[in-house]
mmCIF file with all atom_site columns, C-alpha atoms in Angstrom:
data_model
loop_
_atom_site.group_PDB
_atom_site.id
_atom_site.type_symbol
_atom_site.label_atom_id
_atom_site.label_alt_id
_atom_site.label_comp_id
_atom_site.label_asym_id
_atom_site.label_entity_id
_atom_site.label_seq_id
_atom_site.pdbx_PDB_ins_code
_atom_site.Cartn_x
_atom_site.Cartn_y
_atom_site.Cartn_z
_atom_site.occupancy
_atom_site.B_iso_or_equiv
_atom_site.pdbx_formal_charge
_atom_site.auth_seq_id
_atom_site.auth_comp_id
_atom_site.auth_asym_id
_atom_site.auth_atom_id
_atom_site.pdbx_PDB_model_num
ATOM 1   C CA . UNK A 1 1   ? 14.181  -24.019 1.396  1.00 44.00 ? 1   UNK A CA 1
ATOM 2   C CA . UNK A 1 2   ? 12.619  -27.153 3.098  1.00 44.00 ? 2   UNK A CA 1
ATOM 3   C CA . UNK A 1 3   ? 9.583   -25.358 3.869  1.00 41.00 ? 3   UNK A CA 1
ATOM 4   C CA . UNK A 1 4   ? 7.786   -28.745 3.699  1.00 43.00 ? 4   UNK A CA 1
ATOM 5   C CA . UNK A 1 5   ? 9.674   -30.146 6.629  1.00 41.00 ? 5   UNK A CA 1
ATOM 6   C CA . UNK A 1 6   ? 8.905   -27.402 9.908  1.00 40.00 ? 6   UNK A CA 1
ATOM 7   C CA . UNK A 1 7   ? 11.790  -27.450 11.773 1.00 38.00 ? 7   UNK A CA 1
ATOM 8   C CA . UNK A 1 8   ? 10.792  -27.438 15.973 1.00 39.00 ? 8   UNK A CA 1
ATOM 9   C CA . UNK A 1 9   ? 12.553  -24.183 16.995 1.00 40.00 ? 9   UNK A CA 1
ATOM 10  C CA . UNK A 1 10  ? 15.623  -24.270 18.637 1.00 40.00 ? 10  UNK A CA 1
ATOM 11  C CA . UNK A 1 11  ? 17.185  -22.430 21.726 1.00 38.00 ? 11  UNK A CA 1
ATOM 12  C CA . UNK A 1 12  ? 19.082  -19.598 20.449 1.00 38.00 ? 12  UNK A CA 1
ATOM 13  C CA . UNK A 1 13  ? 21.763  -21.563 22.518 1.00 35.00 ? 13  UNK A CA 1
ATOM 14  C CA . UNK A 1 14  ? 21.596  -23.764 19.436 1.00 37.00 ? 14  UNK A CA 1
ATOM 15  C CA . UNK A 1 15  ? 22.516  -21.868 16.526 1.00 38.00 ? 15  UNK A CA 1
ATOM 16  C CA . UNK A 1 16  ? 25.374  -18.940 16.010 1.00 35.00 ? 16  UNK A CA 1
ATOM 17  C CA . UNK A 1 17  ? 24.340  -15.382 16.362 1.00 37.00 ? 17  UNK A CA 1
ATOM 18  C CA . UNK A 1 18  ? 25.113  -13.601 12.776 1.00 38.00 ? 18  UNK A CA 1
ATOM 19  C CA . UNK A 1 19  ? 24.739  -9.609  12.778 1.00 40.00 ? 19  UNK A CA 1
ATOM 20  C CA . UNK A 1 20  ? 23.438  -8.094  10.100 1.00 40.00 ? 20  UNK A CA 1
ATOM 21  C CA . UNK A 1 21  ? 26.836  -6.200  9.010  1.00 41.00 ? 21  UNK A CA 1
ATOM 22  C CA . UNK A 1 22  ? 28.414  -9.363  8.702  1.00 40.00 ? 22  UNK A CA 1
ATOM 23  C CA . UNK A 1 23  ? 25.565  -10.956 6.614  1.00 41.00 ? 23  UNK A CA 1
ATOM 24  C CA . UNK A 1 24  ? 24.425  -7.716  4.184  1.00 46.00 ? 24  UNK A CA 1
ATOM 25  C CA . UNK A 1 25  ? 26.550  -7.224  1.449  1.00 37.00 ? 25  UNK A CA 1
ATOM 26  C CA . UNK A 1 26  ? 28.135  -3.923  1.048  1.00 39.00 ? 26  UNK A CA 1
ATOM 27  C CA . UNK A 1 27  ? 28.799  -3.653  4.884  1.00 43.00 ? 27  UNK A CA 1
ATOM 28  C CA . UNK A 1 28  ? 31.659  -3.087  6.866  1.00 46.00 ? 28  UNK A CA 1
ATOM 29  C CA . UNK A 1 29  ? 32.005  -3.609  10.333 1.00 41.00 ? 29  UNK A CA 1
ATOM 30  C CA . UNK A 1 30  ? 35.429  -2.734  10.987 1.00 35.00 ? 30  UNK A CA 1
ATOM 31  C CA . UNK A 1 31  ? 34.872  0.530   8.914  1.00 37.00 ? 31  UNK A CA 1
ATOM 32  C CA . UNK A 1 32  ? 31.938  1.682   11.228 1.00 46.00 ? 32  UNK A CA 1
ATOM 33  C CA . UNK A 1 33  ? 32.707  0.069   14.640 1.00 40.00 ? 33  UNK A CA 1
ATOM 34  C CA . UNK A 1 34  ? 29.679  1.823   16.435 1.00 41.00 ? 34  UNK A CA 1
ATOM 35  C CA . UNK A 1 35  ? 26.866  0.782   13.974 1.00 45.00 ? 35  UNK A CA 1
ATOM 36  C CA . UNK A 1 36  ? 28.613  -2.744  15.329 1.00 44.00 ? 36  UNK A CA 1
ATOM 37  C CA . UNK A 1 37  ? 27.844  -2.577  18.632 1.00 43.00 ? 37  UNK A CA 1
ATOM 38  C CA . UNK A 1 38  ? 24.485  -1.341  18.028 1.00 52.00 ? 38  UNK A CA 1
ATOM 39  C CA . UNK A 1 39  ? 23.662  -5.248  17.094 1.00 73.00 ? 39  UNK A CA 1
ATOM 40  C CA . UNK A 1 40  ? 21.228  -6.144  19.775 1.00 78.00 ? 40  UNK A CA 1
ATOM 41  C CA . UNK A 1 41  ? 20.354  -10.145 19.988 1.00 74.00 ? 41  UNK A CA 1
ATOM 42  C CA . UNK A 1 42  ? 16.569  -10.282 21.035 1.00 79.00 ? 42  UNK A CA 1
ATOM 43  C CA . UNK A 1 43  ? 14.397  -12.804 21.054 1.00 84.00 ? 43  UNK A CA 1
ATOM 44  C CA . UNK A 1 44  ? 10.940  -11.443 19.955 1.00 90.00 ? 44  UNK A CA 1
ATOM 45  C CA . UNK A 1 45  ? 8.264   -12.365 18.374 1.00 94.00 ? 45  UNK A CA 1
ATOM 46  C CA . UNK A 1 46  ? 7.134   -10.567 14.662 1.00 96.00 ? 46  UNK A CA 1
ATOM 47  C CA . UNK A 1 47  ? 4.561   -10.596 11.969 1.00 97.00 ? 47  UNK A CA 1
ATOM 48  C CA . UNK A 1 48  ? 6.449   -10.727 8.313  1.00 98.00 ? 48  UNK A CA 1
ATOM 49  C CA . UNK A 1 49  ? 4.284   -9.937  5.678  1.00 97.00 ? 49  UNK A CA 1
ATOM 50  C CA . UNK A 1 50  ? 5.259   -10.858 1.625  1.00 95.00 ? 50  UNK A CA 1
ATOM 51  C CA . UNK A 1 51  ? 3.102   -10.158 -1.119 1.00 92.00 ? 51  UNK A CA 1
ATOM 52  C CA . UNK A 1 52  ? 1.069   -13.133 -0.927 1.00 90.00 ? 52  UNK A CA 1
ATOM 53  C CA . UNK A 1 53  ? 1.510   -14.231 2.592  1.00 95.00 ? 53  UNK A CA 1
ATOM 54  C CA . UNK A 1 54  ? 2.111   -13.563 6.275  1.00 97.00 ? 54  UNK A CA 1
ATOM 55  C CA . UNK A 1 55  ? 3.357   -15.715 9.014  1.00 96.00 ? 55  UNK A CA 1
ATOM 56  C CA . UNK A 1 56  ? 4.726   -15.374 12.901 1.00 97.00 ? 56  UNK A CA 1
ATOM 57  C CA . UNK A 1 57  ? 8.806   -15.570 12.938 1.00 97.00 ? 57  UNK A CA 1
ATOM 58  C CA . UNK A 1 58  ? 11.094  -15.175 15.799 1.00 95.00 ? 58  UNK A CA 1
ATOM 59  C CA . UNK A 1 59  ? 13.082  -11.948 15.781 1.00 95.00 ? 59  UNK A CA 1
ATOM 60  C CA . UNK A 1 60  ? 17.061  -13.152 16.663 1.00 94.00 ? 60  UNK A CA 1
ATOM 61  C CA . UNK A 1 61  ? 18.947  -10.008 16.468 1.00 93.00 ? 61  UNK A CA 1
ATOM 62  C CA . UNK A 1 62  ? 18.285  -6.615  15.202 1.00 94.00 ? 62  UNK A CA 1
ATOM 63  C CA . UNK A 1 63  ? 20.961  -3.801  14.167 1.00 94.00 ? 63  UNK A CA 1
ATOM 64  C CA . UNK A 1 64  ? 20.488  -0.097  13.014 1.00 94.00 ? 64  UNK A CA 1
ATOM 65  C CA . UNK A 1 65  ? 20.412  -1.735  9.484  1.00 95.00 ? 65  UNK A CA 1
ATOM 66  C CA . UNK A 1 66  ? 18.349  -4.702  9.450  1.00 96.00 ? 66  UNK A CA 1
ATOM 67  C CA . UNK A 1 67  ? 17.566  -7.570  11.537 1.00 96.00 ? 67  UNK A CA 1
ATOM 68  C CA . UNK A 1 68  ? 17.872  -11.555 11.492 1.00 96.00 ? 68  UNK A CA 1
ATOM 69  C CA . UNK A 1 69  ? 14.881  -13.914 11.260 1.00 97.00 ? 69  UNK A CA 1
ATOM 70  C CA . UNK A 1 70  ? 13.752  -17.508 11.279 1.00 96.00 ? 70  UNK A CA 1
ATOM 71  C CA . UNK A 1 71  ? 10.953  -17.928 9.836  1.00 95.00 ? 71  UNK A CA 1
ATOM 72  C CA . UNK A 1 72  ? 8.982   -20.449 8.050  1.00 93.00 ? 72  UNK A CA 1
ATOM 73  C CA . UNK A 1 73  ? 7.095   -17.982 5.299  1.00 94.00 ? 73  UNK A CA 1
ATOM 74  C CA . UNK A 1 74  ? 8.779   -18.513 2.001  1.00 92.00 ? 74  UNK A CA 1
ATOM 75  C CA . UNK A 1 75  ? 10.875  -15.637 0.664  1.00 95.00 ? 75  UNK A CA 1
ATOM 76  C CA . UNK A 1 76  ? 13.402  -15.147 -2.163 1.00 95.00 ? 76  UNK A CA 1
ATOM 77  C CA . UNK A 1 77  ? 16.697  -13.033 -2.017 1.00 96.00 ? 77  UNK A CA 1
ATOM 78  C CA . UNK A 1 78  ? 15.447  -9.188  -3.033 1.00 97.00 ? 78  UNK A CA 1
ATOM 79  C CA . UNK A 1 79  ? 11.971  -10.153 -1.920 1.00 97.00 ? 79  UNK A CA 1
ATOM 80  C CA . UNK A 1 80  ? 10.579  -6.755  -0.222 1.00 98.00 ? 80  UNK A CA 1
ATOM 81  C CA . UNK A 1 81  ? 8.987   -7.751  3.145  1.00 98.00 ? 81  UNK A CA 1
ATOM 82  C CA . UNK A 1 82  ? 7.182   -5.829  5.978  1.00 98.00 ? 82  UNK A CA 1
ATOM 83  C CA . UNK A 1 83  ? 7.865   -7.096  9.732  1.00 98.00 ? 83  UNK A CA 1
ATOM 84  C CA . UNK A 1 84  ? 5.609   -5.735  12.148 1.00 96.00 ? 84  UNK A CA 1
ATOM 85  C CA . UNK A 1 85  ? 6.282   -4.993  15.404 1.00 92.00 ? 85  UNK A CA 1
ATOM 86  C CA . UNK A 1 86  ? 4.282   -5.426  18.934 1.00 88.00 ? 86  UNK A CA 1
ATOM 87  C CA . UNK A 1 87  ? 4.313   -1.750  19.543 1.00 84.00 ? 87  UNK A CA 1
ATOM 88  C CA . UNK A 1 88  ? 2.545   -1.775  15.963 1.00 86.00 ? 88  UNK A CA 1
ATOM 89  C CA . UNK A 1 89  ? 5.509   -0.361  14.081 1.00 89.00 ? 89  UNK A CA 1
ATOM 90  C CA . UNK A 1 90  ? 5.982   -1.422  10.896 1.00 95.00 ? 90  UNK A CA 1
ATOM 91  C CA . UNK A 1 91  ? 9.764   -1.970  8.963  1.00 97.00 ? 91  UNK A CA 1
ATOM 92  C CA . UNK A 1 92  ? 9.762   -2.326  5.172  1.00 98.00 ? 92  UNK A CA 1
ATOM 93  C CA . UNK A 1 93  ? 12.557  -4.119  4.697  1.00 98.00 ? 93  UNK A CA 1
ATOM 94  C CA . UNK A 1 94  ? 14.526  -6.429  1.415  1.00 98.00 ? 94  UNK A CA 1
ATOM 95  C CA . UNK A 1 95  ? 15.607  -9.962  1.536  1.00 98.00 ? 95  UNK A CA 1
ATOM 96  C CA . UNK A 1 96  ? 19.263  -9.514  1.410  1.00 98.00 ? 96  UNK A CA 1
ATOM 97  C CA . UNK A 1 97  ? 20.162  -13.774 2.768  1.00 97.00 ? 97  UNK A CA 1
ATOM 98  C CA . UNK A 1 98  ? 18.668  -16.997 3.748  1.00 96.00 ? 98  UNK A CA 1
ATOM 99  C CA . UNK A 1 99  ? 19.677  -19.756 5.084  1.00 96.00 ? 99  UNK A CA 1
ATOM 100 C CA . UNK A 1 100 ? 17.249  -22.971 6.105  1.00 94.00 ? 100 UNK A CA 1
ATOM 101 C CA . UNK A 1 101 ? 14.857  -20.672 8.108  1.00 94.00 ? 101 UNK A CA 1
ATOM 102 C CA . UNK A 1 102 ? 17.332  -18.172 8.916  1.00 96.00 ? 102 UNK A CA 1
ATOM 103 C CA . UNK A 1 103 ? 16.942  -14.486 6.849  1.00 96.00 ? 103 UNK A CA 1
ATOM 104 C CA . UNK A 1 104 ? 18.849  -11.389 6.999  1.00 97.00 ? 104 UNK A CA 1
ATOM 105 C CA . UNK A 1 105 ? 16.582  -8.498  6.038  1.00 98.00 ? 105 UNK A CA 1
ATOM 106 C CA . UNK A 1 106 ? 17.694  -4.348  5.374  1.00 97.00 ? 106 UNK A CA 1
ATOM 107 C CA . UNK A 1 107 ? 15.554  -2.061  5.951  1.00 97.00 ? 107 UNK A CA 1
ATOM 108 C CA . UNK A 1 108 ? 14.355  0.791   3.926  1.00 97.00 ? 108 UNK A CA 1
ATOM 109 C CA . UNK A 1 109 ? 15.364  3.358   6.446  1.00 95.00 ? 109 UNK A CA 1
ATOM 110 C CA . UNK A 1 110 ? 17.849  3.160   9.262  1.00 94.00 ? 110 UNK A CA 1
ATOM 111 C CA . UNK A 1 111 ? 16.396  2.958   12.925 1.00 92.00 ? 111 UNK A CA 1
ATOM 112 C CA . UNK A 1 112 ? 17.983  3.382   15.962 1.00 92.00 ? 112 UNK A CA 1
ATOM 113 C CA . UNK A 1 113 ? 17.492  0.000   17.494 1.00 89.00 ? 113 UNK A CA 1
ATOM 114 C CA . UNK A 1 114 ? 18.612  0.574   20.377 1.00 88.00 ? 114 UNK A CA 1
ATOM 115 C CA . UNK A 1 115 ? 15.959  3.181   21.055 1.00 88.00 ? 115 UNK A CA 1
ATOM 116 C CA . UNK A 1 116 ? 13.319  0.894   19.238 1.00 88.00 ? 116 UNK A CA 1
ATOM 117 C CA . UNK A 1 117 ? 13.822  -2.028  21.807 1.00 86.00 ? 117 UNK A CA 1
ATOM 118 C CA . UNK A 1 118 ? 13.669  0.049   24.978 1.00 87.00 ? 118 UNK A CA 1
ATOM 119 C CA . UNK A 1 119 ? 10.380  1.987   23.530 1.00 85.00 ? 119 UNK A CA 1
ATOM 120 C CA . UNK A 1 120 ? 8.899   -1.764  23.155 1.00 82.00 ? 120 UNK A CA 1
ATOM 121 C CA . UNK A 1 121 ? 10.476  -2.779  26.352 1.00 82.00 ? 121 UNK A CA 1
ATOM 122 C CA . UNK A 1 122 ? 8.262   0.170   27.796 1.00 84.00 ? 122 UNK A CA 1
ATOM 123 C CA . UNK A 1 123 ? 4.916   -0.187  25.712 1.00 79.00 ? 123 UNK A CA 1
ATOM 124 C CA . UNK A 1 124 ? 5.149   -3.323  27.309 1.00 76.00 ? 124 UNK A CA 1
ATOM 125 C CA . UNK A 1 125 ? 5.660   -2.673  30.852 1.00 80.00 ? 125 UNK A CA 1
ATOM 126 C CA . UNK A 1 126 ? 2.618   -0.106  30.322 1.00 76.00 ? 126 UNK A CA 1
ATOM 127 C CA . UNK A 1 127 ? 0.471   -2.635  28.730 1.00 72.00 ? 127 UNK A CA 1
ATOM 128 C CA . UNK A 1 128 ? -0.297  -1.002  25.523 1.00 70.00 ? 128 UNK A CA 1
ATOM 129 C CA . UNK A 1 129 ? 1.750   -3.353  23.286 1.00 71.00 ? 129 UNK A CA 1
ATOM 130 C CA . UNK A 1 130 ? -0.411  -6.624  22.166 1.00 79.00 ? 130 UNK A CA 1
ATOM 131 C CA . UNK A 1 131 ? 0.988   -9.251  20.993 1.00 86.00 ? 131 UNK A CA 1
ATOM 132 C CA . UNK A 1 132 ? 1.418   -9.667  16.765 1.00 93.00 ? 132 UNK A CA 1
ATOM 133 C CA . UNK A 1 133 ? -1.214  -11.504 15.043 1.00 94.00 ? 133 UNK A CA 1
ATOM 134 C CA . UNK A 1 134 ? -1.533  -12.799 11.304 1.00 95.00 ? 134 UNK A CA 1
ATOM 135 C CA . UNK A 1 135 ? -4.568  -12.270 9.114  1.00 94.00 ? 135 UNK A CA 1
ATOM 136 C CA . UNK A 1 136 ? -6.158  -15.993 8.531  1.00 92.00 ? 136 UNK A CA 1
ATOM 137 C CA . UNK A 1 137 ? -9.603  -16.954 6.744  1.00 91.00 ? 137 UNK A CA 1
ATOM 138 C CA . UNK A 1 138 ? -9.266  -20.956 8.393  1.00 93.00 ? 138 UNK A CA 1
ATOM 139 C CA . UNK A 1 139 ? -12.018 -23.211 8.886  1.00 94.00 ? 139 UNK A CA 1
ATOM 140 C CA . UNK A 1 140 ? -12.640 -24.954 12.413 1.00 96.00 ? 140 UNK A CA 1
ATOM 141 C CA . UNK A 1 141 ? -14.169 -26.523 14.438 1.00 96.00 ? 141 UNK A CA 1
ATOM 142 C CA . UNK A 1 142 ? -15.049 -25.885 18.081 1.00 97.00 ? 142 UNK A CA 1
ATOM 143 C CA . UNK A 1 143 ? -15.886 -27.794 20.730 1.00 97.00 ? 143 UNK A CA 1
ATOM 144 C CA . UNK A 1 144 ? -18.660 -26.260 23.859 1.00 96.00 ? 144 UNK A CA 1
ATOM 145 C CA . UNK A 1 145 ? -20.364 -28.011 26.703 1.00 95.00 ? 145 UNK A CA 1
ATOM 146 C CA . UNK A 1 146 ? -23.486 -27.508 23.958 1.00 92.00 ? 146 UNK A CA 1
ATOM 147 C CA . UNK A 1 147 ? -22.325 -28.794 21.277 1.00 94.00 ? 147 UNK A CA 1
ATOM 148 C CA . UNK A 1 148 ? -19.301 -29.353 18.335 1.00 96.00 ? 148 UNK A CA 1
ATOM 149 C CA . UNK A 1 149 ? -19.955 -26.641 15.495 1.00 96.00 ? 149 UNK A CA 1
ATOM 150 C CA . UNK A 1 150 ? -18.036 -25.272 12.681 1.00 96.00 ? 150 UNK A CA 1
ATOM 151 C CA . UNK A 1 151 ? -15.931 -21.723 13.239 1.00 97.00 ? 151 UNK A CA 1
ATOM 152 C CA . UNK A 1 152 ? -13.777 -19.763 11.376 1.00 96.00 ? 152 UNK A CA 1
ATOM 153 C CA . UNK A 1 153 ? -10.359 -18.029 12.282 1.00 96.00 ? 153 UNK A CA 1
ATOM 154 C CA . UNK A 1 154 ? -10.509 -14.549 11.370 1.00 96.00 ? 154 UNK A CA 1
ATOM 155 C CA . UNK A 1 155 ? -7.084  -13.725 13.319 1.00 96.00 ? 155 UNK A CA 1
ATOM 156 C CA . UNK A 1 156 ? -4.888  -15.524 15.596 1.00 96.00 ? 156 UNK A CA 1
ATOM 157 C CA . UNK A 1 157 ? -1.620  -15.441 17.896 1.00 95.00 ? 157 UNK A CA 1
ATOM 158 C CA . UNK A 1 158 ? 0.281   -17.334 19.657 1.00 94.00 ? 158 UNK A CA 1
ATOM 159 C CA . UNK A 1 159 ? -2.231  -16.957 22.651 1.00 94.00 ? 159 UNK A CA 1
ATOM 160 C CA . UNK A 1 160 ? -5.671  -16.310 20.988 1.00 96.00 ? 160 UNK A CA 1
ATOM 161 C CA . UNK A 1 161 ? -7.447  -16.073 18.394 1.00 97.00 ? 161 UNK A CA 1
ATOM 162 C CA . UNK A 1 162 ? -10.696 -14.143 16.668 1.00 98.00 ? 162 UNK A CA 1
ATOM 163 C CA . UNK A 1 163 ? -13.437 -16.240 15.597 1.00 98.00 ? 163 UNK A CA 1
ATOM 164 C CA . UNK A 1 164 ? -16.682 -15.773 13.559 1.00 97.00 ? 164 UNK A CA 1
ATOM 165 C CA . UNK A 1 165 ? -19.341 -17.931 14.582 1.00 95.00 ? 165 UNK A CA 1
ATOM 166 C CA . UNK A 1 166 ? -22.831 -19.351 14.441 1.00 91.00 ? 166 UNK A CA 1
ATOM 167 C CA . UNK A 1 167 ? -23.158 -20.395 18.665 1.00 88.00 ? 167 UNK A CA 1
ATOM 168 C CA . UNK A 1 168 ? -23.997 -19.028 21.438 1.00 88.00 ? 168 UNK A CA 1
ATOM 169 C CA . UNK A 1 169 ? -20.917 -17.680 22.617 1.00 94.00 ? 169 UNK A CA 1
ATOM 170 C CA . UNK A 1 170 ? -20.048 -16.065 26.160 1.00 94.00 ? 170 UNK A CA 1
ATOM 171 C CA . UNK A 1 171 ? -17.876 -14.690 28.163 1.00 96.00 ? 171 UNK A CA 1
ATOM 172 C CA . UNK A 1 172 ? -16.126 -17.140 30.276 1.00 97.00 ? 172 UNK A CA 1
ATOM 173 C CA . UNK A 1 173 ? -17.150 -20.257 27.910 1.00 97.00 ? 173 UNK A CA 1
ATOM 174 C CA . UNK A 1 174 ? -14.677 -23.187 28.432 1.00 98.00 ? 174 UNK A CA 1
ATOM 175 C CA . UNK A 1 175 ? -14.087 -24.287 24.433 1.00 98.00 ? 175 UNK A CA 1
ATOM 176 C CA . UNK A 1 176 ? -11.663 -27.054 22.198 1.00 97.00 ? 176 UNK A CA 1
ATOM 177 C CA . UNK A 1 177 ? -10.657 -25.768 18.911 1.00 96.00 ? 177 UNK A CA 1
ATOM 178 C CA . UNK A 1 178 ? -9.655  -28.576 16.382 1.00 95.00 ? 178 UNK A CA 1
ATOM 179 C CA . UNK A 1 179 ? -7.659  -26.156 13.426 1.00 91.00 ? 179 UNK A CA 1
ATOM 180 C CA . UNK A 1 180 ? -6.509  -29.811 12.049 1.00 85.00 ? 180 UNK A CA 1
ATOM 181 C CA . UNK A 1 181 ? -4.885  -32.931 12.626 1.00 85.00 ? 181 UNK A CA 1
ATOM 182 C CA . UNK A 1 182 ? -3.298  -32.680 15.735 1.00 83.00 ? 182 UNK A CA 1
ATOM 183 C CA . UNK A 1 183 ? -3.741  -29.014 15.585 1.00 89.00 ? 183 UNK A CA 1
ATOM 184 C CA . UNK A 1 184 ? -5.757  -28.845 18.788 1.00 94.00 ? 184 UNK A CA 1
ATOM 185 C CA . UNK A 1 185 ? -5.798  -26.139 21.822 1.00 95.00 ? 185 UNK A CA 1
ATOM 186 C CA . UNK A 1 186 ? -8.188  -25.390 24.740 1.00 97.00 ? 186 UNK A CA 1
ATOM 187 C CA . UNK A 1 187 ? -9.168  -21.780 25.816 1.00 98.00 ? 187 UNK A CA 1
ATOM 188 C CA . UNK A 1 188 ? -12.067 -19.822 26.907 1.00 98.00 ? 188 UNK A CA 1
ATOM 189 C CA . UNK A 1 189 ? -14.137 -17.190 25.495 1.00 98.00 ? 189 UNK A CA 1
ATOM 190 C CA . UNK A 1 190 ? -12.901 -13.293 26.590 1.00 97.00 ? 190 UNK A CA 1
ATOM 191 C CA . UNK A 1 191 ? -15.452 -11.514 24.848 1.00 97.00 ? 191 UNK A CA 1
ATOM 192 C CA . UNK A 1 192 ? -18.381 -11.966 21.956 1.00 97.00 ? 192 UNK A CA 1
ATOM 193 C CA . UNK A 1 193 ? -20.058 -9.922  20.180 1.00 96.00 ? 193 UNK A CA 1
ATOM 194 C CA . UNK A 1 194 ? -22.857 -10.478 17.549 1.00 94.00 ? 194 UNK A CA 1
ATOM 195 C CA . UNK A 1 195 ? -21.400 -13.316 15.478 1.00 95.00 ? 195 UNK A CA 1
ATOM 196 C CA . UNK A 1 196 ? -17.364 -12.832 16.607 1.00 97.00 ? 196 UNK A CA 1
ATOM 197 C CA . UNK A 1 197 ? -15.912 -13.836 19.523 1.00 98.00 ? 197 UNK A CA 1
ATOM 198 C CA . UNK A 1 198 ? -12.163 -13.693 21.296 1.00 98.00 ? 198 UNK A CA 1
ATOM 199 C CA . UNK A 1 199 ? -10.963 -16.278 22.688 1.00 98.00 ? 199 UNK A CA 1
ATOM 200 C CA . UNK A 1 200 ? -8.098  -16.853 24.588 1.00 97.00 ? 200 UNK A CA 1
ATOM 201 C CA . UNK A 1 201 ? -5.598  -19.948 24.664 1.00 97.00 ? 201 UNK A CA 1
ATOM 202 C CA . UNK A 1 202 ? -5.200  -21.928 27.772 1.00 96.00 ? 202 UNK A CA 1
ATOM 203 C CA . UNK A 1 203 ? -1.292  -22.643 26.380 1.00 94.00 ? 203 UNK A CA 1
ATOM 204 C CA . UNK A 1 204 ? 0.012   -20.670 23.429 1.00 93.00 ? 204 UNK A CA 1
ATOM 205 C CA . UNK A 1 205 ? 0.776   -22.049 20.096 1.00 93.00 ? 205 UNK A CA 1
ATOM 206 C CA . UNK A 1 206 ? 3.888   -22.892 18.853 1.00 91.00 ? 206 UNK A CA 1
ATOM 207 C CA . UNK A 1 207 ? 5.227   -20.819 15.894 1.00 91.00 ? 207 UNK A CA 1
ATOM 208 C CA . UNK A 1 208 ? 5.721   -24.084 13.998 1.00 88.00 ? 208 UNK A CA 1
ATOM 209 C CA . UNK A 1 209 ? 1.790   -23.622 13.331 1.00 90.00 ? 209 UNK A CA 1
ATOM 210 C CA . UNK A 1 210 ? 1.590   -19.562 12.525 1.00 94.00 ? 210 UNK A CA 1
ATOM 211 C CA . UNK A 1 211 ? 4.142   -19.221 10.037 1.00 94.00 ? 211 UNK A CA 1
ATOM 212 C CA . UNK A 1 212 ? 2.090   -19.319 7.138  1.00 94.00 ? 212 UNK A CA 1
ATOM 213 C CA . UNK A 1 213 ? -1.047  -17.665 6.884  1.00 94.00 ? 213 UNK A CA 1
ATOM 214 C CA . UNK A 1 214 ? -1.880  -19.586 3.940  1.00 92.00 ? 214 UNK A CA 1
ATOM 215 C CA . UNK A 1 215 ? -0.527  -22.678 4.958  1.00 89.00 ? 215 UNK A CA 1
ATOM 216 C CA . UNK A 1 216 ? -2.694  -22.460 8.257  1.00 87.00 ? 216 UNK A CA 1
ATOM 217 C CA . UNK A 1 217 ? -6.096  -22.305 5.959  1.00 82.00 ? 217 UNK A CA 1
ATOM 218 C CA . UNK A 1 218 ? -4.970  -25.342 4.047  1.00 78.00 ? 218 UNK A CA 1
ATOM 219 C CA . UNK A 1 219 ? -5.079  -27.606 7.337  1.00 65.00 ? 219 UNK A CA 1
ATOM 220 C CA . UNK A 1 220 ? -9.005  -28.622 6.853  1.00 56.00 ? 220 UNK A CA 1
#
């Protein structure tokens, strides 16, 4: 699937929008025009978790039935996958295409996505959605006004990341964190406590770099 080559995303400008009814086998759009114009096309950000991986992917449209995503974590046609949401639902969901980065997935059980979107469109508004963040165990380093020392990524999104630690962290500390070549961001320290710390990212992260938990540990 070219997963060796990370594609820079794309506008959603760029690329056709597919629904899921025309993509899942078994499905007929003309037979049920309403579940049709449920498709929604959204562009949100998930966690997909396989059974030996997670990674960050970009939600493109979502249906009653199933939703598309591109995505960089490697999956298989028939692989069962779990996408979380940023309202912390969770979809178990099967493999059903792919395409380059592009996947259709069903889900286990019918939503009504319609009603999902606008109940994230609120969680957000009240502030009690947080953005999605993959698992990592990555080693490195950071960079303080005191000193360069070694860190490791316990957890990390597209605009911070948790951190264990062996500094003196604080609140309000300007840091550099080097995950790799070229894999560099600046932020500063929200909160610390004992030997973790949060920090937050002066720019976020690309999801070029957070598809693939296990791809992420491999950079040092």
């Amino acid at each position: 699937m070219g997963r060796n080559q990370p594609m820079r995303e794309r506008s959603n400008a760029d690329e056709p929008t597919v629904t899921i009814e025309a993509a899942v086998p078994g499905t007929n759009a003309a037979r049920n025009s309403r579940e049709s114009d449920r498709v929604r096309t959204v562009l949100r950000v998930v966690k997909v978790q396989s059974s030996g991986d997670e990674g960050l992917a970009r939600l493109k449209n979502i249906s009653d039935g199933g939703m598309m995503l591109r995505l960089q974590l490697p999956v298989c046609l028939g692989d069962t996958v779990t996408v979380h949401l940023e309202d912390g639902r969770s979809l178990v969901s099967k493999v059903v295409w792919t395409e380059g980065q592009n996947c259709g997935v069903r889900f286990e059980d019918a939503v009504d996505c319609a009603g999902l979107l606008n109940e994230m469109a609120r969680s957000a508004r009240a502030g009690v959605s947080r953005p999605v963040r993959m698992s990592a165990d990555a080693d490195a380093v950071v960079y303080t006004p005191g000193g360069i020392y070694p860190i490791r990524v316990k957890d990390i999104s597209q605009r911070g990341m948790k951190v264990q630690h062996r500094c003196a962290f604080k609140e309000g500390l300007p840091v550099k964190i080097l995950l790799g070549p070229g894999l560099e961001w600046r932020g500063v320290v929200r909160w610390a406590s004992g030997d973790l710390a949060g920090i937050q990212l002066s720019e976020p992260m690309s999801l070029d770099n957070l598809g693939s938990s296990n791809q992420l540990s491999r950079h040092y």
